[in-house]
Amino acid sequence: MMKINIYYGGRGLIDDPTLFVINKMQEVLEELRVKVERFNLHELKNGITALPQSLKEADGIILATTVEWFGIGGYMQQFLDSCWLYGDKEKIGSIYMCPIVMSTTYGEREGKLNLTSAWEILGGRPCSGICGYIADASLMEENREYIALIEKKAENMYRTVNQKIVSLPASNQAIRQMVSKTQIDLTPQESEQLSQYASDDKYVQRQKEDIQELTSLFRDMLNNGETEESGEIITQLEQHFKPQAGFRGSYRFVINGKKRNLVIKAENADLQCFFGAIENADVELQLERNTLDEILNGRMTFQRAFMSGEMKMKGDFKALRTLDQIFVF
């Protein structure tokens, strides 16, 4: 039994002339014992990416849309995009397509041509379609000539699909061959899975949550690594602290590659070392992590690091010289 799918890309308005055309064509096709299934894209907008899988059992399709201001509309364009990304190109190559574009403004011919060209690029077989400018849908219902024309088009489509009428190749096929070289070839099963996942809002939301969880996990791992490293630095400073009577000073170390600054506050025998912020430090020092390691391991002094240019400073020079007195490595 022949099966024809109708994909309607309009907004479903009562006075949409496209609805009258596809209703009439569906009546004729069903009288010819054709199984007809309609898909209203405006009602299935959250699952359009899965609709190319509905082409598998179809012998022919009708792409019907309405030009209300410019072009074939977003729903129909989204469906065609999904056919290109997720559709089975081998199956599409055997499907006949009849374009129906009615306009309440200007552009019905261009819309029909766009549908035909898109289907040819996908590899499908276009049939003769219908396009027209109808300002008032009620005029079509009262015009027997219009109705006879629509019925004739439905009969022609039935005849074309039933007899599998051959058409000459179009240059759009060459475009498909060139463009598809950049695409990843997917099997029909992979395409079906991908399209189902892309249209599953719960699956997409779950994937986003998993990504956020992994991001948080890796961030915590990095932070933990940095915390352990920071703890080692503070431990070494505390172990090698030599209090100086009457001395009071504060230091801010800007270590390249670390998110937080090393802060040292010394007052007599009281020492505070932590990674954080301090507003008014007596001395600000900027250095690389390996330079700080050299100092902590006793292979270099703070004064020598500054004199060699491996450490930059601004603030009180006397407080800088005192660093080598209160920390002896």
XYZ file of C-alpha atoms in Angstrom:
329
model
C 0.000 0.000 0.000
C 1.354 3.388 -1.008
C 2.099 5.823 1.799
C 2.427 9.594 1.517
C 3.413 11.893 4.379
C 2.310 15.517 4.539
C 4.564 17.955 6.388
C 2.784 21.238 7.048
C 5.070 24.145 7.962
C 2.510 26.913 8.496
C 1.161 28.232 11.775
C -2.172 26.399 11.641
C -4.332 29.505 11.240
C -7.948 28.893 10.269
C -7.752 31.113 7.180
C -4.465 29.602 5.951
C -5.037 28.726 2.257
C -2.377 26.010 2.440
C -4.561 24.023 4.833
C -7.401 23.999 2.314
C -5.069 22.704 -0.409
C -3.573 19.861 1.629
C -6.992 18.858 3.002
C -8.319 18.550 -0.525
C -5.241 16.621 -1.699
C -5.508 14.273 1.274
C -9.151 13.532 0.389
C -8.228 12.636 -3.189
C -5.268 10.466 -2.164
C -7.317 8.565 0.403
C -9.978 7.936 -2.247
C -7.165 6.372 -4.291
C -6.457 4.090 -1.290
C -3.248 5.823 -0.323
C -2.262 5.827 3.356
C -1.766 9.492 4.295
C -0.095 10.697 7.506
C 0.114 14.381 8.355
C 2.731 16.083 10.515
C 1.940 19.625 11.688
C 5.383 21.073 12.393
C 4.037 23.884 14.592
C 2.648 21.245 16.954
C 5.835 19.139 16.843
C 8.369 21.973 17.088
C 10.212 20.356 20.014
C 10.672 17.116 18.085
C 11.394 18.311 14.546
C 14.922 16.888 14.664
C 13.438 13.377 15.001
C 10.971 13.732 12.116
C 13.389 12.616 9.347
C 12.947 9.113 10.752
C 9.288 9.261 9.690
C 10.458 9.244 6.057
C 11.498 5.602 6.255
C 8.080 4.165 5.358
C 7.061 6.910 2.913
C 6.870 6.496 -0.859
C 6.204 10.179 -1.357
C 5.786 13.326 0.665
C 4.115 16.702 0.435
C 5.996 19.708 1.790
C 3.391 22.399 2.375
C 4.003 25.856 3.782
C 2.676 29.410 3.678
C 4.594 32.547 2.808
C 3.261 35.116 5.248
C 5.963 37.722 4.887
C 9.257 36.267 3.622
C 10.396 32.771 2.760
C 9.126 29.304 3.589
C 9.090 29.854 7.361
C 11.207 28.618 10.232
C 9.463 25.318 10.916
C 9.874 24.052 7.365
C 13.478 25.251 7.222
C 14.220 23.469 10.491
C 12.700 20.261 9.127
C 14.833 20.454 5.970
C 17.932 21.142 8.092
C 17.153 18.028 10.136
C 16.776 15.971 6.960
C 20.227 17.111 5.875
C 21.845 16.446 9.259
C 20.054 13.298 10.422
C 18.084 11.908 7.484
C 18.853 8.664 5.667
C 20.083 10.055 2.319
C 19.760 6.659 0.654
C 16.075 6.471 1.581
C 15.441 10.112 0.677
C 16.851 9.378 -2.775
C 13.812 7.169 -3.527
C 11.140 9.533 -2.178
C 9.030 11.789 -4.437
C 8.205 15.243 -3.075
C 5.353 17.535 -4.103
C 5.853 21.183 -2.976
C 2.825 23.271 -2.011
C 3.390 26.950 -1.258
C 0.510 29.368 -0.880
C 1.155 33.020 -0.213
C -0.788 35.788 1.467
C 1.908 38.239 0.397
C 4.693 37.993 -2.199
C 7.058 35.074 -2.837
C 5.101 31.876 -3.468
C 7.095 30.998 -6.611
C 10.409 31.510 -4.854
C 9.164 29.381 -1.940
C 8.192 26.534 -4.249
C 11.565 26.739 -5.998
C 13.358 26.678 -2.625
C 11.546 23.504 -1.568
C 12.284 21.823 -4.884
C 15.954 22.812 -4.814
C 16.369 21.707 -1.197
C 14.839 18.294 -1.906
C 17.058 17.812 -4.965
C 20.171 18.675 -2.941
C 19.065 16.095 -0.374
C 18.963 13.622 -3.258
C 15.179 13.256 -3.466
C 12.859 13.303 -6.481
C 10.653 16.383 -6.939
C 7.141 16.300 -8.454
C 5.152 19.075 -10.036
C 3.714 21.178 -7.215
C 1.280 23.985 -6.536
C 1.913 27.625 -5.716
C -0.395 30.625 -5.706
C -1.323 33.928 -4.128
C -4.552 33.710 -2.146
C -5.523 36.711 -0.030
C -8.783 35.105 1.136
C -8.993 31.322 1.622
C -12.779 31.370 1.240
C -12.331 32.271 -2.435
C -10.742 28.875 -3.069
C -13.624 26.992 -1.475
C -16.090 28.695 -3.806
C -14.037 28.279 -6.976
C -14.613 24.936 -8.693
C -11.738 25.508 -11.108
C -9.263 25.886 -8.253
C -10.594 22.730 -6.612
C -10.360 20.785 -9.882
C -6.745 21.966 -10.294
C -5.843 20.757 -6.797
C -7.511 17.405 -7.378
C -5.646 17.028 -10.657
C -2.309 17.707 -8.929
C -3.103 15.035 -6.329
C -3.884 12.538 -9.099
C -0.659 13.440 -10.923
C 1.347 12.890 -7.756
C -0.290 9.500 -7.237
C 0.534 8.553 -10.811
C 4.135 9.739 -10.516
C 4.801 7.818 -7.301
C 2.928 4.712 -8.424
C 4.682 4.494 -11.773
C 8.031 5.719 -10.364
C 8.421 8.141 -13.227
C 12.071 8.945 -13.940
C 13.295 12.532 -14.203
C 16.512 13.857 -15.665
C 19.335 14.551 -13.179
C 19.653 18.102 -11.862
C 22.763 20.161 -11.167
C 21.711 20.321 -7.512
C 22.914 16.724 -7.206
C 26.457 17.910 -7.885
C 26.100 20.456 -5.092
C 25.092 17.696 -2.699
C 28.152 15.630 -3.639
C 30.498 18.563 -3.007
C 28.905 19.741 0.242
C 28.486 16.274 1.699
C 32.253 15.676 1.530
C 32.643 17.743 4.680
C 29.963 15.773 6.493
C 30.506 12.737 8.701
C 28.773 9.738 7.150
C 26.438 8.193 9.714
C 24.659 4.879 9.468
C 20.841 4.992 9.560
C 20.968 3.554 13.103
C 23.404 6.237 14.270
C 21.313 8.921 12.596
C 18.185 7.652 14.321
C 19.869 7.617 17.717
C 21.350 11.083 17.187
C 18.083 12.618 16.068
C 16.194 11.046 18.971
C 18.754 12.303 21.486
C 18.809 15.792 19.965
C 15.018 16.037 20.283
C 14.865 14.594 23.811
C 14.749 17.588 26.145
C 15.314 15.396 29.220
C 18.380 13.798 27.637
C 19.836 17.180 26.669
C 19.206 18.551 30.174
C 20.810 15.470 31.723
C 23.856 15.905 29.492
C 24.179 19.539 30.582
C 23.974 18.506 34.239
C 26.640 15.824 33.702
C 28.934 18.365 32.058
C 28.441 20.779 34.947
C 29.164 17.987 37.442
C 32.369 16.996 35.628
C 33.437 20.633 35.407
C 32.886 21.039 39.131
C 34.792 17.812 39.818
C 37.836 18.868 37.805
C 37.722 22.338 39.343
C 37.733 20.792 42.815
C 40.649 18.545 41.834
C 42.626 21.540 40.599
C 41.737 23.551 43.668
C 42.736 20.674 45.925
C 46.071 20.404 44.146
C 46.637 24.120 44.537
C 45.559 23.955 48.190
C 48.099 21.220 48.950
C 50.845 23.192 47.215
C 49.875 26.351 49.116
C 49.956 24.435 52.393
C 53.522 23.278 51.719
C 54.676 26.864 51.087
C 53.085 28.129 54.293
C 54.566 25.233 56.280
C 58.082 25.991 55.032
C 57.733 29.683 55.868
C 56.485 28.944 59.379
C 59.276 26.434 60.035
C 62.017 28.881 58.983
C 60.606 31.986 60.676
C 63.086 33.846 62.890
C 61.318 36.577 64.909
C 62.935 40.010 64.990
C 62.202 42.124 68.047
C 60.542 45.415 67.197
C 59.901 44.511 63.562
C 56.482 44.894 61.969
C 55.804 44.446 58.255
C 53.406 43.017 55.671
C 54.148 41.451 52.273
C 52.048 40.512 49.267
C 53.595 37.954 46.894
C 52.092 37.848 43.399
C 53.101 34.403 42.128
C 52.597 33.937 38.390
C 50.235 31.046 37.682
C 48.494 31.083 41.071
C 45.024 32.533 41.420
C 45.551 33.961 44.923
C 48.367 36.005 46.422
C 50.624 34.869 49.243
C 50.285 37.226 52.193
C 52.827 37.430 55.023
C 52.337 39.542 58.143
C 55.054 39.628 60.795
C 55.007 41.522 64.074
C 57.678 40.613 66.645
C 57.144 36.875 67.282
C 53.712 36.796 65.640
C 53.579 35.426 62.058
C 50.573 35.132 59.752
C 50.917 33.353 56.388
C 47.959 32.710 54.105
C 46.774 32.860 50.489
C 44.248 35.620 50.020
C 43.974 39.383 49.752
C 45.445 42.302 51.625
C 44.733 45.923 50.883
C 47.794 47.848 52.055
C 50.984 45.781 52.086
C 54.329 47.362 52.908
C 55.949 45.452 50.034
C 54.504 43.871 46.908
C 56.645 41.232 45.234
C 56.100 39.567 41.864
C 57.949 36.386 40.920
C 57.694 33.005 39.228
C 56.832 29.840 41.137
C 60.263 28.308 40.457
C 61.995 31.424 41.826
C 60.055 31.056 45.072
C 61.090 27.388 45.199
C 64.733 28.396 44.856
C 64.351 30.739 47.820
C 62.470 28.242 49.983
C 65.102 25.588 49.276
C 67.925 27.900 50.332
C 69.531 28.242 46.914
C 68.697 31.957 46.634
C 67.849 34.836 48.950
C 65.054 37.388 48.530
C 67.632 40.154 48.081
C 69.546 38.230 45.407
C 66.339 37.398 43.533
C 65.503 41.090 43.426
C 69.019 42.152 42.377
C 69.108 39.558 39.557
C 65.751 40.724 38.214
C 64.005 37.422 38.883
C 61.747 39.142 41.374
C 60.142 42.573 41.043
C 59.102 44.684 43.975
C 57.561 47.946 44.982
C 57.312 49.430 48.430
C 59.694 49.687 51.379
C 63.236 48.482 50.476
C 64.144 48.170 54.147
C 61.271 45.736 54.652
C 62.539 43.765 51.660
C 66.019 43.392 53.208
C 64.425 42.254 56.474
C 62.814 39.274 54.701
C 66.182 37.496 54.635
C 66.509 38.072 58.362
C 63.081 36.810 59.449
C 63.199 33.822 57.067
C 66.446 31.861 57.129
C 66.431 28.880 54.753
